[in-house]
Coordinates of C-alpha atoms in Angstrom, one line a residue:
Chain A
M1 CA -25.5 12.9 15.4
N2 CA -26.5 10.2 17.6
L3 CA -24.3 10.7 21.0
S4 CA -24.4 8.0 24.3
N5 CA -25.6 9.5 27.2
N6 CA -22.5 10.1 28.7
E7 CA -21.1 11.9 25.5
M8 CA -23.9 14.2 25.7
N9 CA -23.0 15.2 29.4
E10 CA -19.5 15.8 28.8
M11 CA -20.6 18.5 26.1
Y12 CA -23.3 19.7 27.9
L13 CA -21.0 20.1 31.0
D14 CA -18.5 22.2 28.8
V15 CA -21.6 24.3 28.1
L16 CA -22.7 24.6 31.4
K17 CA -18.9 25.7 33.0
E18 CA -19.5 28.7 30.3
L19 CA -23.0 29.3 31.5
G20 CA -21.2 29.2 35.4
N21 CA -18.9 31.8 34.2
I22 CA -21.2 34.2 32.5
G23 CA -23.8 33.7 35.4
T24 CA -21.2 34.3 38.5
G25 CA -20.2 37.8 36.6
N26 CA -23.3 39.0 36.6
A27 CA -24.0 37.7 40.1
V28 CA -21.0 39.4 41.0
S29 CA -22.2 42.9 40.0
A30 CA -25.7 42.0 41.4
L31 CA -24.4 41.5 44.7
A32 CA -21.6 43.8 45.3
M33 CA -24.4 46.6 44.2
M34 CA -26.8 45.5 46.8
I35 CA -24.1 45.3 49.5
G36 CA -22.2 48.7 48.4
R37 CA -19.0 46.8 48.9
K38 CA -16.4 45.2 46.5
I39 CA -16.7 41.4 46.5
N40 CA -15.0 38.7 44.6
M41 CA -16.8 35.4 43.0
K42 CA -14.5 32.4 42.3
V43 CA -14.8 30.8 39.2
P44 CA -17.0 28.0 39.7
V45 CA -16.3 24.2 40.0
V46 CA -18.7 22.1 37.7
K47 CA -18.9 18.6 38.5
M48 CA -21.0 15.4 37.4
V49 CA -21.3 13.8 40.6
K50 CA -22.5 10.2 41.5
L51 CA -25.9 10.3 43.2
Q52 CA -24.8 8.1 46.1
E53 CA -22.0 10.8 46.4
V54 CA -24.4 13.8 46.5
P55 CA -24.7 14.0 50.1
E56 CA -21.2 14.1 50.6
I57 CA -20.9 17.5 48.7
L58 CA -21.3 19.2 52.2
G59 CA -19.7 17.3 54.3
G60 CA -21.8 14.6 54.7
A61 CA -25.9 13.5 54.7
E62 CA -26.3 14.4 58.5
I63 CA -25.0 18.2 58.6
P64 CA -27.5 20.8 58.9
V65 CA -27.6 22.9 55.8
V66 CA -29.8 25.6 54.0
G67 CA -31.6 25.2 50.7
I68 CA -33.2 27.6 48.7
L69 CA -35.1 26.6 45.8
L70 CA -37.0 28.3 42.8
N71 CA -39.4 27.5 40.4
V72 CA -38.1 28.2 36.4
E73 CA -41.2 28.7 33.9
G74 CA -41.2 30.1 30.4
D75 CA -39.2 28.2 27.4
I76 CA -37.5 26.3 29.8
E77 CA -39.1 24.4 32.9
G78 CA -37.5 22.9 36.1
F79 CA -36.0 24.0 39.1
I80 CA -32.8 26.0 40.4
M81 CA -31.6 25.1 43.9
F82 CA -28.7 26.9 46.2
V83 CA -27.2 24.9 49.0
M84 CA -25.3 26.1 51.7
S85 CA -23.7 25.0 54.8
Q86 CA -25.1 26.8 57.9
S87 CA -21.7 28.9 58.4
S88 CA -22.0 30.1 55.0
A89 CA -25.7 31.2 55.1
H90 CA -24.8 32.9 58.4
L91 CA -21.7 34.8 56.6
L92 CA -23.9 35.8 53.8
V93 CA -26.8 37.2 56.4
N94 CA -23.7 38.8 58.2
M95 CA -22.6 40.5 54.7
L96 CA -26.4 41.4 53.7
L97 CA -27.7 43.0 57.1
G98 CA -24.1 44.1 58.5
T99 CA -24.6 41.7 61.6
T100 CA -22.2 40.0 63.3
L101 CA -24.0 36.5 64.0
N102 CA -21.9 33.7 65.2
G103 CA -22.4 30.1 65.6
Y104 CA -25.8 28.2 64.9
S105 CA -29.0 29.6 65.9
E106 CA -32.1 29.8 64.0
F107 CA -32.9 32.3 61.5
T108 CA -35.1 35.1 62.1
D109 CA -37.5 35.6 59.1
I110 CA -35.7 38.8 58.1
E111 CA -32.3 37.0 58.0
K112 CA -34.3 34.1 56.1
S113 CA -35.9 36.7 53.5
A114 CA -32.5 38.1 53.1
L115 CA -30.7 34.5 51.8
M116 CA -34.0 34.6 50.0
E117 CA -33.4 37.3 48.1
I118 CA -29.6 36.3 47.8
G119 CA -31.2 33.3 46.0
N120 CA -33.5 35.8 43.8
I121 CA -30.1 37.5 42.8
L122 CA -28.0 34.4 42.0
A123 CA -30.7 32.7 40.1
G124 CA -31.3 35.7 38.2
A125 CA -27.6 36.0 37.0
Y126 CA -27.8 32.2 35.9
L127 CA -31.2 32.5 34.2
T128 CA -29.5 35.9 32.2
A129 CA -26.7 34.0 31.4
L130 CA -28.7 31.1 30.0
S131 CA -30.9 33.1 28.3
T132 CA -27.8 35.0 26.6
L133 CA -27.1 31.8 25.2
T134 CA -30.0 30.3 24.2
G135 CA -32.5 32.9 23.4
F136 CA -35.2 31.3 26.0
K137 CA -37.2 33.3 28.2
M138 CA -37.6 32.2 31.6
I139 CA -39.2 33.1 34.3
Q140 CA -37.9 32.3 38.1
S141 CA -40.6 32.2 40.7
V142 CA -40.4 33.3 44.5
P143 CA -37.7 30.9 46.4
Q144 CA -38.4 28.7 49.1
L145 CA -35.9 28.2 51.9
A146 CA -35.9 24.7 54.0
E147 CA -32.8 24.0 56.9
D148 CA -32.4 20.4 57.5
M149 CA -29.6 17.8 56.7
A150 CA -27.8 17.9 53.6
G151 CA -29.0 14.4 52.5
A152 CA -32.9 15.7 52.8
I153 CA -32.6 18.9 51.3
L154 CA -30.4 17.3 48.5
S155 CA -32.8 14.5 47.9
F156 CA -34.8 17.0 45.8
P157 CA -32.3 17.8 43.0
A158 CA -31.0 14.3 43.5
I159 CA -34.4 12.8 42.7
Q160 CA -35.1 15.2 39.9
F161 CA -31.8 13.9 38.1
G162 CA -32.2 10.4 39.2
E163 CA -35.2 10.7 36.3
T164 CA -32.5 11.3 33.4
G165 CA -29.4 9.6 34.8
D166 CA -27.2 8.2 37.8
T167 CA -25.4 11.4 38.2
A168 CA -26.0 15.1 39.5
L169 CA -24.6 18.0 37.8
Y170 CA -23.7 21.0 40.6
I171 CA -21.7 24.0 39.9
E172 CA -20.0 25.2 42.9
T173 CA -19.7 29.0 43.6
E174 CA -17.5 30.7 45.9
I175 CA -17.8 34.2 47.1
F176 CA -15.0 36.5 49.1
E177 CA -15.7 39.3 51.0
E178 CA -12.6 40.5 52.6
S179 CA -11.8 37.9 54.9
N180 CA -15.4 35.9 54.6
R181 CA -15.5 32.8 52.1
I182 CA -18.8 31.4 51.2
V183 CA -20.1 28.6 49.3
A184 CA -23.0 28.0 47.8
D185 CA -23.7 24.8 45.3
F186 CA -25.8 25.0 42.7
F187 CA -28.5 22.9 41.1
L188 CA -29.8 23.5 37.6
I189 CA -32.6 21.1 37.3
P190 CA -34.2 21.1 33.8
T191 CA -37.5 18.8 33.3
I192 CA -36.4 15.9 30.9
E193 CA -38.4 17.8 27.6
S194 CA -36.6 21.2 28.8
Y195 CA -33.0 19.2 29.3
Q196 CA -33.3 18.3 25.5
K197 CA -34.4 21.6 24.2
M198 CA -31.6 23.0 26.0
L199 CA -29.1 20.7 24.8
K200 CA -30.3 21.5 21.4
A201 CA -30.3 25.4 22.0
L202 CA -27.0 25.0 23.2
G203 CA -25.6 23.0 20.2
V204 CA -24.8 19.8 22.2
A205 CA -27.8 17.3 20.5
Chain B
M1 CA -19.3 -7.1 67.7
M2 CA -22.2 -5.1 66.5
E3 CA -21.5 -3.0 63.3
I4 CA -23.4 -0.4 61.9
I5 CA -23.5 -0.8 57.9
K6 CA -24.1 2.2 55.8
V7 CA -26.7 2.3 53.1
G8 CA -26.2 5.1 50.3
M9 CA -28.9 6.5 48.4
A10 CA -30.2 4.6 45.5
D11 CA -28.5 1.8 47.5
L12 CA -29.3 -1.5 49.5
N13 CA -27.7 -3.6 51.8
V14 CA -28.5 -6.9 53.8
T15 CA -26.6 -8.4 57.2
G16 CA -27.4 -10.7 59.9
Y17 CA -27.2 -10.6 63.9
P18 CA -26.0 -8.8 65.8
N19 CA -25.4 -6.1 62.9
A20 CA -27.7 -2.6 62.1
L21 CA -28.0 -0.7 59.1
T22 CA -28.2 2.8 58.8
T23 CA -29.3 5.4 56.4
L24 CA -28.5 9.2 56.7
G25 CA -30.3 12.2 55.7
L26 CA -33.4 10.6 54.2
G27 CA -35.1 13.2 52.7
S28 CA -38.2 12.6 50.0
C29 CA -37.0 9.4 49.4
V30 CA -38.0 6.3 51.4
G31 CA -36.3 3.8 53.5
V32 CA -37.8 0.2 53.3
C33 CA -36.5 -1.9 56.2
I34 CA -37.2 -5.4 56.3
Y35 CA -36.5 -8.0 58.8
D36 CA -36.7 -11.6 59.4
T37 CA -38.3 -12.5 62.9
K38 CA -36.8 -16.0 62.9
T39 CA -33.3 -15.7 61.6
K40 CA -33.1 -12.1 62.4
I41 CA -31.8 -10.8 59.1
I42 CA -32.3 -7.7 58.0
G43 CA -32.4 -5.6 54.9
M44 CA -32.5 -1.8 53.9
I45 CA -32.9 0.1 50.8
H46 CA -32.9 3.8 49.9
I47 CA -35.5 4.3 47.0
M48 CA -35.5 7.7 45.3
L49 CA -38.2 7.1 42.8
P50 CA -41.5 5.0 42.8
Y51 CA -41.2 3.1 39.3
S52 CA -38.7 2.1 37.0
W53 CA -41.1 2.3 33.8
G54 CA -40.7 5.2 31.4
V55 CA -37.4 6.5 33.2
K56 CA -34.8 6.6 30.5
N57 CA -31.7 5.6 32.6
N58 CA -32.9 2.8 35.1
T59 CA -29.7 0.9 35.5
N60 CA -29.8 0.6 38.9
P61 CA -32.6 -1.1 40.3
A62 CA -32.2 0.1 44.1
K63 CA -33.4 3.3 42.9
F64 CA -37.3 1.9 42.4
A65 CA -39.4 1.0 44.7
D66 CA -41.0 -1.7 42.1
T67 CA -37.3 -3.1 41.3
G68 CA -35.5 -2.4 44.7
I69 CA -37.8 -4.0 47.0
P70 CA -38.0 -7.5 45.4
L71 CA -34.0 -7.5 45.1
L72 CA -33.7 -6.7 48.7
I73 CA -35.9 -9.6 49.5
E74 CA -33.6 -11.8 46.9
K75 CA -30.8 -10.6 48.8
M76 CA -32.3 -11.6 52.0
E77 CA -33.1 -14.8 51.3
E78 CA -29.3 -15.7 49.7
L79 CA -28.4 -15.4 53.5
G80 CA -30.8 -17.3 54.9
A81 CA -34.1 -15.6 55.2
A82 CA -37.4 -16.7 54.4
K83 CA -40.4 -14.5 53.3
K84 CA -43.1 -16.1 55.2
N85 CA -41.4 -14.4 58.4
M86 CA -40.7 -10.9 56.9
L87 CA -41.9 -7.7 58.4
A88 CA -41.7 -4.5 57.0
K89 CA -41.1 -0.9 58.6
L90 CA -40.8 2.2 56.4
A91 CA -39.7 5.7 57.2
G92 CA -38.9 8.8 55.3
G93 CA -41.1 10.4 52.4
A94 CA -40.7 14.1 53.3
Q95 CA -41.8 16.8 51.2
M96 CA -38.9 19.2 51.8
F97 CA -40.2 22.3 49.6
E98 CA -43.7 23.0 49.3
V99 CA -43.9 22.8 45.4
T100 CA -47.2 22.8 43.6
R101 CA -46.0 23.4 40.0
S102 CA -47.2 19.4 39.4
E103 CA -48.3 16.6 41.0
F104 CA -44.9 14.9 40.1
M105 CA -42.9 17.0 42.9
N106 CA -45.1 15.3 45.8
I107 CA -42.4 12.6 45.2
G108 CA -41.9 11.4 48.5
K109 CA -45.6 10.4 49.1
R110 CA -45.5 8.6 45.9
N111 CA -42.4 6.7 47.2
V112 CA -44.3 6.0 50.4
E113 CA -47.3 4.7 48.1
A114 CA -45.5 2.5 45.7
A115 CA -43.3 0.8 48.6
K116 CA -46.4 -0.1 50.2
K117 CA -47.8 -1.6 46.8
V118 CA -44.9 -3.5 46.3
L119 CA -44.4 -5.0 49.8
Q120 CA -48.2 -5.6 49.8
E121 CA -47.6 -7.7 46.2
Q122 CA -45.1 -9.3 47.8
N123 CA -47.2 -10.5 50.8
I124 CA -44.8 -8.7 53.8
P125 CA -46.8 -7.1 56.2
I126 CA -45.9 -3.4 57.4
V127 CA -45.7 -3.2 61.0
A128 CA -44.9 0.4 61.5
E129 CA -44.2 3.5 59.7
D130 CA -42.9 7.0 60.3
T131 CA -43.2 8.9 56.8
G132 CA -44.3 12.1 55.5
G133 CA -43.6 15.8 57.1
N134 CA -41.2 18.3 55.7
Y135 CA -38.1 17.2 57.7
G136 CA -35.3 15.0 56.9
R137 CA -34.5 11.7 59.2
T138 CA -31.8 9.5 59.9
I139 CA -32.5 5.8 60.6
I140 CA -30.7 3.0 62.5
F141 CA -32.5 -0.8 61.7
Y142 CA -31.2 -2.9 64.6
S143 CA -31.0 -6.9 63.8
E144 CA -31.4 -7.6 67.4
D145 CA -35.2 -7.1 67.4
G146 CA -35.9 -5.1 64.4
R147 CA -36.5 -1.8 65.8
L148 CA -36.1 1.1 63.8
E149 CA -34.5 4.3 65.7
I150 CA -35.4 7.5 63.7
K151 CA -33.4 10.7 64.3
T152 CA -34.4 14.1 63.1
I153 CA -33.2 17.8 63.5
G154 CA -34.8 19.7 66.2
K155 CA -37.6 17.2 66.5
G156 CA -35.9 14.6 68.3
T157 CA -35.6 10.5 68.4
K158 CA -37.8 7.9 68.2
T159 CA -37.9 4.3 67.8
I160 CA -40.9 2.3 65.6

């Protein structure tokens, strides 16, 4: 089958939506177990966005955000990245550590490791889903965290996608716990070779 | 009235006196700023990748240093700028995450190197730069005197 890039992206998107759903389910169980309380996660929004619009996702290129990045190795190679606003990151920290941190202050080392642990859990959830769908084995690295302007943080996934096209794929995840609403953007960034491999395994190409 | 015109990611723009050009939240990307000292015509490009060759989908020349910078110069010449009066300033090219897996990942450094090489080929001297590091930058480029203002989070503002 000879498909154009766009057609391929559309089909890939459908498969990734499914992946998002399964991954979210996995993540909910893991997070709820970790904090010992009931939480809800909303079915994520999966979108293809133009590179120029990427920094606008979080409300503007200069908005301070938190980015968590993990390497993926094994049958599929690439990166996983989570980006959230500082307020969402603060809510997550509160949820995990039982604190009531308000407003902007720099994260302490403990808070940073709590956030990176969330990255670990979420990445694990999505990779397990992907592994179930494709049969591929994947190993995630220790996460890294950066706090900076949205545009600067998002330049990382944007550049990786820039190699394959002019659009980026992102999955929006919403986590609810009582009245708290946390929004995290999830980027799955396979290398070009792994992208092809994944499409094939998912029955798209 | 001075207008500050935005340049998006993988985008370019040109303008004349008294306007300014800006790009927000540069990370590993590089902002290449060129000004004509005689006409006060300025141009800015927000490049994401060094070279267009080998990249499958390269429909947007402004995404790459090798295709974008010559296009920027062309657009400035269309407005009346002359290459012999052009000077350049660079900002960005940070490494936002410490990724060691492959050389490709230090894309910020590679973007800066490519921008310098292309500018050299075009015979445009680089008079100032603020590149590298692990933090984002917002830049504003003024046609008035070619000054480039660089803002960061937590690292202050400077002008080069």
